[in-house]
Coordinates of C-alpha atoms and ligand atoms in Angstrom, one line a residue:
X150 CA 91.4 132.1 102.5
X151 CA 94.7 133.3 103.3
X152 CA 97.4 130.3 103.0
X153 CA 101.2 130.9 104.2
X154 CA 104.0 129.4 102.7
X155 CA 107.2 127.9 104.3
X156 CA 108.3 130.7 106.8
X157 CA 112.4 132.5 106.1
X158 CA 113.8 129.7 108.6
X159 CA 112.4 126.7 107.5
X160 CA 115.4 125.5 106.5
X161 CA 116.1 124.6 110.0
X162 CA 113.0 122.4 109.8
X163 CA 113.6 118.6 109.8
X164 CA 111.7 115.5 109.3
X165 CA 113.0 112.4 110.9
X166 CA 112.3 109.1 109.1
X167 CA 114.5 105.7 109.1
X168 CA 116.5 104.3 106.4
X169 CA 114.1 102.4 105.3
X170 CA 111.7 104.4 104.8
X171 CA 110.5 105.0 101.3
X172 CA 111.6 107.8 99.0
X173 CA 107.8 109.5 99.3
X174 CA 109.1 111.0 102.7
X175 CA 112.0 113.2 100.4
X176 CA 109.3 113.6 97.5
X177 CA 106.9 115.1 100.1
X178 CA 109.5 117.4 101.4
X179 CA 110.1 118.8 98.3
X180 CA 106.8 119.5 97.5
X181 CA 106.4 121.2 100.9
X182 CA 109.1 123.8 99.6
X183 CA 111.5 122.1 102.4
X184 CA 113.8 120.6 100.2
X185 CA 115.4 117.3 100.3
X186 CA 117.9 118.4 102.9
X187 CA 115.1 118.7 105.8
X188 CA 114.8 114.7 106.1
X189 CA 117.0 113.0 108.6
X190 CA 117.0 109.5 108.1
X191 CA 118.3 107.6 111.3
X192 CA 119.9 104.0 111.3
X193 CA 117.6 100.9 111.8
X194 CA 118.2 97.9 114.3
X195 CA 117.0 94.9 111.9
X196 CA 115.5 96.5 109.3
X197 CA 113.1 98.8 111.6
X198 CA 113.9 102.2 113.4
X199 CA 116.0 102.5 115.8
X200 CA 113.7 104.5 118.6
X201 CA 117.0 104.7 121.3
X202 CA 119.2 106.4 117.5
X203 CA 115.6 108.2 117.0
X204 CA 115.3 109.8 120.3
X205 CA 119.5 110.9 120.4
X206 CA 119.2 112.1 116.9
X207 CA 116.3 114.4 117.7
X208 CA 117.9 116.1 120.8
X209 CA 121.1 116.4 118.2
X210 CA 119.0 118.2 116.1
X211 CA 117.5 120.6 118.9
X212 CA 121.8 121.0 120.2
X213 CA 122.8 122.0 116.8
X214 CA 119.9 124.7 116.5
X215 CA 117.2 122.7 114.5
X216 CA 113.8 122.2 114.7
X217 CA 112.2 118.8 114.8
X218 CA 108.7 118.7 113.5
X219 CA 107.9 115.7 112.3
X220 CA 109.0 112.1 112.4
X221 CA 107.6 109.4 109.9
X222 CA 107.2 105.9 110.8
X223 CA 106.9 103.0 108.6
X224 CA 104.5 100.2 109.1
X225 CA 105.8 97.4 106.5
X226 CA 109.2 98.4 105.2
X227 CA 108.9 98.2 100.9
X228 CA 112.1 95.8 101.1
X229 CA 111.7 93.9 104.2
X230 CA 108.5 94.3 105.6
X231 CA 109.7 95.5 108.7
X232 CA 107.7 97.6 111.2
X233 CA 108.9 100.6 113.0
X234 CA 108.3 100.3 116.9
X235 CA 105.2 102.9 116.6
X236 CA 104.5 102.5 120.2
X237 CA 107.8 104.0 121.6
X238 CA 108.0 106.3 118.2
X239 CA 104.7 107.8 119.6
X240 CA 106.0 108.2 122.9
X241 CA 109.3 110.2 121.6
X242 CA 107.0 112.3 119.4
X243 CA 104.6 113.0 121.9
X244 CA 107.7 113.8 124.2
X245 CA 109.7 116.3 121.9
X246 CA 106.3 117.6 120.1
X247 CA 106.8 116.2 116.6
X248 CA 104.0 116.1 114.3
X249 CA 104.1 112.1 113.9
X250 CA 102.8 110.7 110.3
X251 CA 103.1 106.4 110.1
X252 CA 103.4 105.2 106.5
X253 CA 101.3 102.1 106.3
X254 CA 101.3 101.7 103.1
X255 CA 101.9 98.4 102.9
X256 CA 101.8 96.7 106.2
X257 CA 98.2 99.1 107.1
X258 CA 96.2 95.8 105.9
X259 CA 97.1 94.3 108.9
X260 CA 94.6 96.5 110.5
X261 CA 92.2 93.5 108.7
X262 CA 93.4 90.8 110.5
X263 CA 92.4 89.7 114.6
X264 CA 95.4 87.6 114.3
X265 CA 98.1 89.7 113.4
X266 CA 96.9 93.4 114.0
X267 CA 98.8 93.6 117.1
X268 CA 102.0 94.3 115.6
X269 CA 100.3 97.6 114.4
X270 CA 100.4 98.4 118.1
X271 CA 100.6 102.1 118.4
X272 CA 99.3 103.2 115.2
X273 CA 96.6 104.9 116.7
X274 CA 98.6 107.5 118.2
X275 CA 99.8 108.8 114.7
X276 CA 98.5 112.3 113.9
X277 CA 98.3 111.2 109.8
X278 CA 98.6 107.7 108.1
X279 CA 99.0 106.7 104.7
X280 CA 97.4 103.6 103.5
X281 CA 97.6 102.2 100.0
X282 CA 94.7 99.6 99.3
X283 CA 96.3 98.6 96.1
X284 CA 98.7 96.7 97.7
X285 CA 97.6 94.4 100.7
X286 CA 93.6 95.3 100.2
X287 CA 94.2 93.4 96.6
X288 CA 92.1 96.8 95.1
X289 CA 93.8 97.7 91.1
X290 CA 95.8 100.7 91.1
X291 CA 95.2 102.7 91.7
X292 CA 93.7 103.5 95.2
X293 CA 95.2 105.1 98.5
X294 CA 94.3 107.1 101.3
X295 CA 96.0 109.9 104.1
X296 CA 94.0 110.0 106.7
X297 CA 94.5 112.6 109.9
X298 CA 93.3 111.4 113.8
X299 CA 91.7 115.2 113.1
X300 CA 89.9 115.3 110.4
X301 CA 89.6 119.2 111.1
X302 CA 92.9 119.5 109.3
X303 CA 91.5 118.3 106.3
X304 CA 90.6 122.8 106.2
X305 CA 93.9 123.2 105.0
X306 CA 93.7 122.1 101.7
X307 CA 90.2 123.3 101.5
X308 CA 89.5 125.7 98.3
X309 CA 86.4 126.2 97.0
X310 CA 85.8 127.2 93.0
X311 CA 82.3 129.0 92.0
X312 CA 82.3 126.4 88.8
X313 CA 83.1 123.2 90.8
X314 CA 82.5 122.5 94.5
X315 CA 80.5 126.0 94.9
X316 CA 79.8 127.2 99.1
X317 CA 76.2 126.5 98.4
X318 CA 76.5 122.9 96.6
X319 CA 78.6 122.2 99.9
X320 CA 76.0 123.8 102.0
X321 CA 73.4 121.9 100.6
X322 CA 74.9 118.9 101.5
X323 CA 76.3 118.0 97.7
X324 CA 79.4 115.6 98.1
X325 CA 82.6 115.9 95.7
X326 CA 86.2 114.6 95.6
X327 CA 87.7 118.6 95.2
X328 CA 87.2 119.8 98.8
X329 CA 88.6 116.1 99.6
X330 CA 91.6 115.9 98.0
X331 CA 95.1 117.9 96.7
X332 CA 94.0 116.7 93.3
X333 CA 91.3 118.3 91.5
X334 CA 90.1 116.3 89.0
X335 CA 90.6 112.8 90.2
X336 CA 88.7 109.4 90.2
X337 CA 86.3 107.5 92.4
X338 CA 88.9 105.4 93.9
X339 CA 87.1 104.7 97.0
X340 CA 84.2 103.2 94.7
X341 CA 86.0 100.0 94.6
X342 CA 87.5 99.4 97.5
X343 CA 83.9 100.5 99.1
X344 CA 82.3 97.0 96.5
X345 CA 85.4 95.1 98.0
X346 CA 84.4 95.3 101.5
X347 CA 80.8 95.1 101.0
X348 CA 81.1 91.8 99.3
X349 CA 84.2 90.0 100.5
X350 CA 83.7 91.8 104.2
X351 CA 86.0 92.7 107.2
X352 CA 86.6 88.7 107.9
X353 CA 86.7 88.2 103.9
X354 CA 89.9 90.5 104.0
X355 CA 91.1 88.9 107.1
X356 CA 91.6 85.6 105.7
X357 CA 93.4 86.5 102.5
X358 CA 96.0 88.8 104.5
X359 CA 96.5 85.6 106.8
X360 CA 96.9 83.5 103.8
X361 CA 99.6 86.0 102.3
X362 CA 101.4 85.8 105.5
X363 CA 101.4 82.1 105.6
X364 CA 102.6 82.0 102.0
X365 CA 105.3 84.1 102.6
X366 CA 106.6 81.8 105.7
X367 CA 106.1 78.7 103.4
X368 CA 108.2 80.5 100.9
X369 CA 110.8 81.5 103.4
X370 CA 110.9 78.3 104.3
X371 CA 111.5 76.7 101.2
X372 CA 114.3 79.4 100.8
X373 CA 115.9 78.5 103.8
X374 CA 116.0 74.8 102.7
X375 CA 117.5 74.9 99.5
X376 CA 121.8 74.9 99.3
X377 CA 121.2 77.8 96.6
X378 CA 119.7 80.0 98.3
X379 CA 120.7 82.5 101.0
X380 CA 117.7 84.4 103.0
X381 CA 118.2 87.7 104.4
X382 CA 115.3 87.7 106.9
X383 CA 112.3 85.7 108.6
X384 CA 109.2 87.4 106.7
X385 CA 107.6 90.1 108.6
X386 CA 104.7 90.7 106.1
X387 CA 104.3 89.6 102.9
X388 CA 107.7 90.0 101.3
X389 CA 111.2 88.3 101.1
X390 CA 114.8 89.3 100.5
X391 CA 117.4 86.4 99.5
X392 CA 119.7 85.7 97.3
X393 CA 121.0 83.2 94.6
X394 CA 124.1 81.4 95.9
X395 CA 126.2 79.7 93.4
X396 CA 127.7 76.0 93.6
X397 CA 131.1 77.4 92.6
X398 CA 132.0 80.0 96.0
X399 CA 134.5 81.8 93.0
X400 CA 132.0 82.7 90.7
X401 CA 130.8 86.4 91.1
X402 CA 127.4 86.4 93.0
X403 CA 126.5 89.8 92.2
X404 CA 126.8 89.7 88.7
X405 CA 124.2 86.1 88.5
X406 CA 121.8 88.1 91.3
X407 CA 121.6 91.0 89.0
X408 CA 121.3 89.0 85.6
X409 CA 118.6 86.4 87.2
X410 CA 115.6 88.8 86.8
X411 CA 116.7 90.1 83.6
X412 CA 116.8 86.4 82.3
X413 CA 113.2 85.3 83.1
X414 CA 111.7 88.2 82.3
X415 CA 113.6 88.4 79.4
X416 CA 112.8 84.7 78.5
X417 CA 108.8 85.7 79.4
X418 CA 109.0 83.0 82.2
X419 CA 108.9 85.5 85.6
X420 CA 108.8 88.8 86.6
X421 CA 111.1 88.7 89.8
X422 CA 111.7 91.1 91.7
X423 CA 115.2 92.6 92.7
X424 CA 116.6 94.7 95.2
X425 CA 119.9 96.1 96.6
X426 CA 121.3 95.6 100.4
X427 CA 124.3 96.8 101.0
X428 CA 125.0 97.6 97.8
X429 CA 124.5 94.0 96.3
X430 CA 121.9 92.7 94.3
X431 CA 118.9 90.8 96.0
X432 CA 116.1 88.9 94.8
X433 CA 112.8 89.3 96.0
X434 CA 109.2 88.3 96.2
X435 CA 106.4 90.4 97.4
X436 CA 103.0 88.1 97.5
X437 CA 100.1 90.3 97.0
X438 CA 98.0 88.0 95.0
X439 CA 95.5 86.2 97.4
X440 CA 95.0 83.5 95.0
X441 CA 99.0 82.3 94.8
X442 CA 99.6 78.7 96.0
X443 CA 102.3 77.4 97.7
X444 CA 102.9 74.8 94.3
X445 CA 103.6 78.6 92.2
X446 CA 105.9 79.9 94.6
X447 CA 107.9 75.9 94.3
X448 CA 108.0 76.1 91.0
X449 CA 109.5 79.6 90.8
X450 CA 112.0 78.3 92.8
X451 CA 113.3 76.1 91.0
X452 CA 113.1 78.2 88.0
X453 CA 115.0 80.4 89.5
X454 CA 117.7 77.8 91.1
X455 CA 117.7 76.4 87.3
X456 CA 118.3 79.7 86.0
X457 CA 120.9 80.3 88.3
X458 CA 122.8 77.4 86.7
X459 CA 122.5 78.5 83.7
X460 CA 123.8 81.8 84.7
X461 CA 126.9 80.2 85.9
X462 CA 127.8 78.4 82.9
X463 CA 127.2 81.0 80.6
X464 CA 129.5 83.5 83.2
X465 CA 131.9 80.2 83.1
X466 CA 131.9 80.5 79.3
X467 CA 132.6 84.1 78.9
X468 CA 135.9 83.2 81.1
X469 CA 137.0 80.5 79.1
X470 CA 136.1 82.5 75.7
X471 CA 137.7 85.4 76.8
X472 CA 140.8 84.0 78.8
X473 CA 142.5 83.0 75.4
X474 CA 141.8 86.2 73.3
X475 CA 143.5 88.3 76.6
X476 CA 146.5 85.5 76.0
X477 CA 146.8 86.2 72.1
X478 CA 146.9 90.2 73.6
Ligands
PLP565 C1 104.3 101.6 97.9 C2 104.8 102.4 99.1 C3 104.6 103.8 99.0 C4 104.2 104.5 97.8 O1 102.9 104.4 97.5 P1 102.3 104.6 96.1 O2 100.8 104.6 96.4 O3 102.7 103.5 95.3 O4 102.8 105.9 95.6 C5 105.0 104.5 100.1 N1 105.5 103.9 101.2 C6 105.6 102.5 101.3 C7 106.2 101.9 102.5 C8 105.3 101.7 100.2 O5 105.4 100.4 100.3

């Protein structure tokens, strides 16, 4: 079958995404030949894009002679959590005739749960999704999907090979993973995730995404109650952002904030996670273990608040130790 590469002016091609949105959406333009250049990522309003900036930025595009053809939405931000509003997304995509993908990589588990699948509101409307079931389906890595609301599409990256997936094994009915997939050689991935459901069910699933959304709103709160600790944001899924204050306001914040995960994991005690907003270190938890209890995530606390301390001194120490030697210099 004949397939055609990126036409002579795709360089005025663009892909709109938010700043928050993960590096895939750059990745995946370079591997469409577009380049890194052809995605526009537009400001967010509290950690989700900004439709009104989405919308402007689009008919900017158009003004200055480009071509809008595709905008990616993310459901479940990898920092924050935060959810694009996919509802108006699909209405300015449907409006300016942009191919519109959602990334539900993470927040896509949702989908599980009566109580909380509403904030997905809209996802239907997206021409592709991405879902990754190693993260909030609990499956081991690794296991993910793209799906398309036309799954005619799927022709695209159809290719056929007399030694593999022959036209008469297909004809007969024979399933594989080549005609399936942009890999060739690849795993049964949807093996597990297919045991998962048929053992722990649809209402199996629904309760441990509820639970990790409770725990992260205990944790938040717990956060939120402790002096030494600063927390960026009310958890949206299943993740938080916050940061180590110090007792001493002089003492540099950044430095403790970056050294804190490096410490316990260093000491074999936690593997915390660590981010940057606004160009400052963050810490940060991301509950995707079903089984974590409200008594784990108190006791990391306070190893980290204790840490923290002990981070302090030892910065306190390095002053003191080094404030004579600059003296005798
Ligand atoms: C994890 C994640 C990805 C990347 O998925 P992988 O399957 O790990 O490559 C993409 N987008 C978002 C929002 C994610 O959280």
């Amino acid at each position: 079958m004949q397939q055609n590469s990126a036409p002579p002016d795709a360089s005025r091609l663009r892909i709109l995404c938010s700043d928050a949105a993960h590096f895939s959406v750059e990745k995946s333009a370079l591997q469409l030949g577009l380049g890194t250049a052809a995605v526009e990522r537009v400001a967010t309003d509290a950690g989700a894009l900004s439709a009104d900036l989405l919308a402007r930025r689009t008919a900017e595009l158009r003004h200055n002679g480009f071509e809008p053809i595709a905008v990616v939405a993310t459901a479940g931000t990898t920092d924050f959590g935060a959810i694009d509003p996919l509802a108006a997304v699909a209405r300015i995509a449907a409006q300016e005739r942009m191919w519109l993908h959602v990334d539900a990589a993470y927040g896509g588990a949702l989908l599980m749960s009566p109580r909380y699948r509403h904030r997905l509101d809209g996802l239907a409307q997206a021409d592709s999704i991405t879902l990754d079931f190693h993260k909030a389906f609990f499956q081991p890595i690794s296991c993910g999907a793209f799906l398309l609301r036309d799954a005619e599409r799927f022709r695209l990256i159809r290719m056929n090979a007399d030694y593999l997936n022959s036209v008469e094994n297909e004809a007969e009915g024979r399933p594989d993973l080549v005609t399936q997939s942009i890999l060739t050689t690849r795993r049964f991935d949807a093996l597990k995730l297919w045991v998962s459901l048929q053992t722990i069910g649809a209402d199996g699933f629904a309760g441990m995404v509820d639970r990790l959304i409770a725990l992260a709103e205990h944790a938040a709160a717990r956060l939120a109650a402790n002096p030494r600790f600063a927390l960026l944001h009310r958890p949206r899924l299943s993740s938080l952002v916050f940061r180590y204050i110090p007792t001493n306001p002089a003492t540099d914040a950044n430095a403790i904030n970056a050294a804190l995960p490096r410490r316990l994991f260093g000491r074999g005690e936690a593997v915390l996670g660590h981010t940057v907003v606004d160009g400052r270190a963050h810490l940060k938890f991301t509950l995707i273990n079903p089984c974590t209890e409200v008594s784990d995530i108190e006791r990391l606390i306070t190893l980290i608040a204790n840490a923290g301390l002990v981070e302090e001194a030892a910065i306190r120490s390095q002053i003191h130790v080094s404030a004579p030697s600059l003296s005798a210099a």
